[in-house]
């Protein structure tokens, strides 16, 4: 194997691919990346067995070949080298890197030991605007569960239904649902559950959201084609719970409140919330929203009162502060609407100037045990 | 002279009347209602039944009915069946060497009959009519023709009516019910190929068809998902181990979840069970036990089941071999299923960067202090690579401590803190040691506090207090979680659902042994509802045995599960809060399990050690 590539090109791609290379891998071989020198191009790939990233770039290849080498060490060397053309050559079992400064040699690994990346059993392929995908991902992944006893909730449900796409995430305490209309999806019906790690990685790799992204739906995998970089992820097995039935269809109370004011008040009041439950109480009546908290450990209490536009009978409920904060960070509009019913039923939160169908969050209250 | 003779007559040695013998034997075989169920079901299975139905009322004190479609008893043999040591299962001593039936001692029926009112209707294929026998306290009241299809029905009523002492020892009805369902499940998992149903106190506990596999039966009775069980089947000359074992994540905090059958006989306790625990090894933390139903088939001639009348124990002539065999089989099965990481892969690797070999002395930090004789610069040269971590460790532990250590000197004390804090019982937090012990000063004493035990005590008292005030917070679930509970857990839930609700578990019955969890305590909200709920039920079950009231048991369970762990590094603020709150506790000196929370070292003791006195 013999090729040469500019330091900056390689460093950039190594950095992208390294996102998936675990620092403390379960299998030591996974701390390596695979380098394939093909006809006038080089392909580098890394995997943690669930998610794989492959980068392909054009370069001068004088001898084809394939090799696996320790990823971090390779990257650390390349990053530190001054900008120049680096010549790679496999001599024996060592990978040799020649730069104007000098020569570096690192031991390589038997390629046969490297896990084969999943071959995608193609079911469907679509293209989607990068910005749409980005929006869906950034508004949902925060609500995923980490409870291993319900693996489906560890992922984001991605539904494609003829003319729209929906992403849903929930941990059983709160839920987020983001919908985009898309007329190009005609005929495609599919529900997949995607690990949020893969989606968050994708947003890091998506440098230009104005570009379209190719999405390949496989039997057990999903691949995102960003042109020079491909991210492949295993899908999580379903079934996903029927989330539709927990979204309240009607409410008896609605509150409209300034989002930024509420978010910062919650942040302040929560400082004195109980260290165990992090509860912030909402007392709403007339046009006033009173937030309060109490922490018995340090003997502290806090209250703040905000103006709001409230319709319905007065209500008192408690929420975990971080759940409310997470949601308020995502509902990006000036005013937020809360649709409430009782202190034990799910509250619906969405942006007042947005269509409720596009993005809603659900939150379950805390309450005194009976 | 004649007076003397009559006096002596009371001390003569005579054979006991048979009824008394039976009553004494009953004491060994029939301990409680569950033993009746076990003996009758075993008889039914030995009679070749393919369907056994058990109905129990009032937890067995009222009535136990066992119906089977086995071979029945011939009318001519009916009365003999109730005399002691009468059995059709073995006939000479050599049979005892290789017993394939459950029963053989011929004790069960007469024993049961001697302590209850028993009615049996039975028909053998050879007889034209069924016959019926009614026995009260061991006395045959009536034998008469009756009608019934082939098979036997036994109805046992008023158990222990004539042995009040035994009756008094019965536990609460719920406890007996738990024992009954445990006994029935253990039979059902053992007698594959026999349809089996149990109705207990008006509720259908289970119903297995004769074709249900061990996996199907185990899944339902243990209340786990089918994929939570691993198949095990390993053979070696002389042994075969087969059945289902739970994956480590469904292990339980109580032992009863794993049943071992040696030649189909369920063993309640056996040294062989420890082979399973060893097989799981470090996959299970201390105090957590695997679940499953596993059969060990051994050549009958190597097993002695005639150890105890209730036959809950067996003796294996090759018990050491069996122990090793089980341990290895369990380990191999877990390894093949990928639960134990394959170490071979690590070794086959791969690439090890060839750094210069570190000198052999480097590994332990302890070596550093052992080398005090070296000049500082020499030490640095050798341990250069290690010293940053030592330094950071030291700064973590030492800085808060050293800042206040001077206060031990009475002269400086005034400068370092107000006298009120130092001498009027105020507590000063000094720092954390080894991510486990908190150091504090109170008056002139030094306190070493176990952070986990202390936090547990604090949370325990708070949880208790919240429960007493009915003020526990509970996190509602958006997606209620349905859990199918194992029978023992289900019964604990039924008994204790009100207490559980008081602390924030809101669950409702969802049919069968399935419970729907609607809310969990807020302080446990970040955990899996299913696991948290199961663990709480286990804790209640376990702690109740040691005499805890259910509320205390639940409070303890919550406290233990939400306390900071040993090894958690605490911020100075967190450490201070724990110390402050600990000294406000009612019973601050021990954790809810009774371990001490702190060790006190007085100034005088330290002075003495430093030779200052």
PDB file of N, CA and C in Angstrom, chain B residues 16-17 37 145 148 158 163 203 224 273 275 292 299 306 311 341 349 370 438 473-474 518 579:
ATOM      1  N   UNK B  16     -46.103 -48.079  70.087  1.00  0.00           N
ATOM      2  CA  UNK B  16     -47.129 -47.045  70.141  1.00  0.00           C
ATOM      3  C   UNK B  16     -48.309 -47.462  69.280  1.00  0.00           C
ATOM      4  N   UNK B  17     -49.494 -47.013  69.645  1.00  0.00           N
ATOM      5  CA  UNK B  17     -50.634 -47.284  68.753  1.00  0.00           C
ATOM      6  C   UNK B  17     -50.400 -46.621  67.401  1.00  0.00           C
ATOM      7  N   UNK B  37     -49.932 -30.126  49.869  1.00  0.00           N
ATOM      8  CA  UNK B  37     -50.020 -29.923  48.424  1.00  0.00           C
ATOM      9  C   UNK B  37     -48.914 -30.691  47.708  1.00  0.00           C
ATOM     10  N   UNK B 145     -69.013 -47.108  47.612  1.00  0.00           N
ATOM     11  CA  UNK B 145     -68.864 -46.942  46.166  1.00  0.00           C
ATOM     12  C   UNK B 145     -69.217 -45.500  45.788  1.00  0.00           C
ATOM     13  N   UNK B 148     -66.854 -41.549  39.341  1.00  0.00           N
ATOM     14  CA  UNK B 148     -65.789 -40.648  38.926  1.00  0.00           C
ATOM     15  C   UNK B 148     -65.099 -41.293  37.732  1.00  0.00           C
ATOM     16  N   UNK B 158     -59.877 -29.017  57.166  1.00  0.00           N
ATOM     17  CA  UNK B 158     -59.573 -28.844  58.593  1.00  0.00           C
ATOM     18  C   UNK B 158     -58.204 -29.382  58.970  1.00  0.00           C
ATOM     19  N   UNK B 163     -54.317 -31.373  66.016  1.00  0.00           N
ATOM     20  CA  UNK B 163     -52.986 -31.089  66.563  1.00  0.00           C
ATOM     21  C   UNK B 163     -52.880 -29.579  66.763  1.00  0.00           C
ATOM     22  N   UNK B 203     -58.306 -17.291  43.355  1.00  0.00           N
ATOM     23  CA  UNK B 203     -57.619 -16.629  42.259  1.00  0.00           C
ATOM     24  C   UNK B 203     -56.838 -17.663  41.466  1.00  0.00           C
ATOM     25  N   UNK B 224     -40.833 -13.051  34.083  1.00  0.00           N
ATOM     26  CA  UNK B 224     -39.806 -12.336  33.314  1.00  0.00           C
ATOM     27  C   UNK B 224     -40.112 -12.479  31.826  1.00  0.00           C
ATOM     28  N   UNK B 273     -26.749 -25.612  45.048  1.00  0.00           N
ATOM     29  CA  UNK B 273     -27.185 -24.284  44.594  1.00  0.00           C
ATOM     30  C   UNK B 273     -26.013 -23.307  44.597  1.00  0.00           C
ATOM     31  N   UNK B 275     -23.153 -23.871  43.672  1.00  0.00           N
ATOM     32  CA  UNK B 275     -22.404 -24.026  42.424  1.00  0.00           C
ATOM     33  C   UNK B 275     -22.934 -23.055  41.374  1.00  0.00           C
ATOM     34  N   UNK B 292     -34.170 -19.120  37.915  1.00  0.00           N
ATOM     35  CA  UNK B 292     -34.200 -20.123  36.869  1.00  0.00           C
ATOM     36  C   UNK B 292     -34.817 -21.411  37.367  1.00  0.00           C
ATOM     37  N   UNK B 299     -27.608 -40.508  37.284  1.00  0.00           N
ATOM     38  CA  UNK B 299     -27.922 -41.927  37.394  1.00  0.00           C
ATOM     39  C   UNK B 299     -28.543 -42.179  38.772  1.00  0.00           C
ATOM     40  N   UNK B 306     -33.349 -40.758  50.306  1.00  0.00           N
ATOM     41  CA  UNK B 306     -33.957 -41.150  51.570  1.00  0.00           C
ATOM     42  C   UNK B 306     -33.222 -40.496  52.739  1.00  0.00           C
ATOM     43  N   UNK B 311     -38.195 -35.134  51.878  1.00  0.00           N
ATOM     44  CA  UNK B 311     -37.415 -35.317  50.655  1.00  0.00           C
ATOM     45  C   UNK B 311     -37.010 -34.000  50.008  1.00  0.00           C
ATOM     46  N   UNK B 341     -17.735 -11.571  29.010  1.00  0.00           N
ATOM     47  CA  UNK B 341     -16.898 -11.204  27.867  1.00  0.00           C
ATOM     48  C   UNK B 341     -15.847 -12.288  27.598  1.00  0.00           C
ATOM     49  N   UNK B 349      -5.326 -10.110  20.488  1.00  0.00           N
ATOM     50  CA  UNK B 349      -4.886  -8.794  20.062  1.00  0.00           C
ATOM     51  C   UNK B 349      -3.363  -8.766  19.926  1.00  0.00           C
ATOM     52  N   UNK B 370       7.708   3.824  50.520  1.00  0.00           N
ATOM     53  CA  UNK B 370       8.701   2.833  50.922  1.00  0.00           C
ATOM     54  C   UNK B 370      10.111   3.241  50.531  1.00  0.00           C
ATOM     55  N   UNK B 438     -15.587  10.447  55.319  1.00  0.00           N
ATOM     56  CA  UNK B 438     -15.610  11.886  55.512  1.00  0.00           C
ATOM     57  C   UNK B 438     -14.981  12.170  56.869  1.00  0.00           C
ATOM     58  N   UNK B 473     -42.945  12.442  47.564  1.00  0.00           N
ATOM     59  CA  UNK B 473     -43.231  12.888  46.205  1.00  0.00           C
ATOM     60  C   UNK B 473     -43.136  11.719  45.254  1.00  0.00           C
ATOM     61  N   UNK B 474     -44.007  11.740  44.263  1.00  0.00           N
ATOM     62  CA  UNK B 474     -44.003  10.625  43.344  1.00  0.00           C
ATOM     63  C   UNK B 474     -44.010  11.148  41.908  1.00  0.00           C
ATOM     64  N   UNK B 518     -47.906   3.191  37.704  1.00  0.00           N
ATOM     65  CA  UNK B 518     -48.299   4.510  37.197  1.00  0.00           C
ATOM     66  C   UNK B 518     -47.391   5.624  37.689  1.00  0.00           C
ATOM     67  N   UNK B 579     -22.470  15.573  56.642  1.00  0.00           N
ATOM     68  CA  UNK B 579     -22.032  15.633  58.037  1.00  0.00           C
ATOM     69  C   UNK B 579     -23.045  16.397  58.895  1.00  0.00           C
TER      70      UNK B 579
END
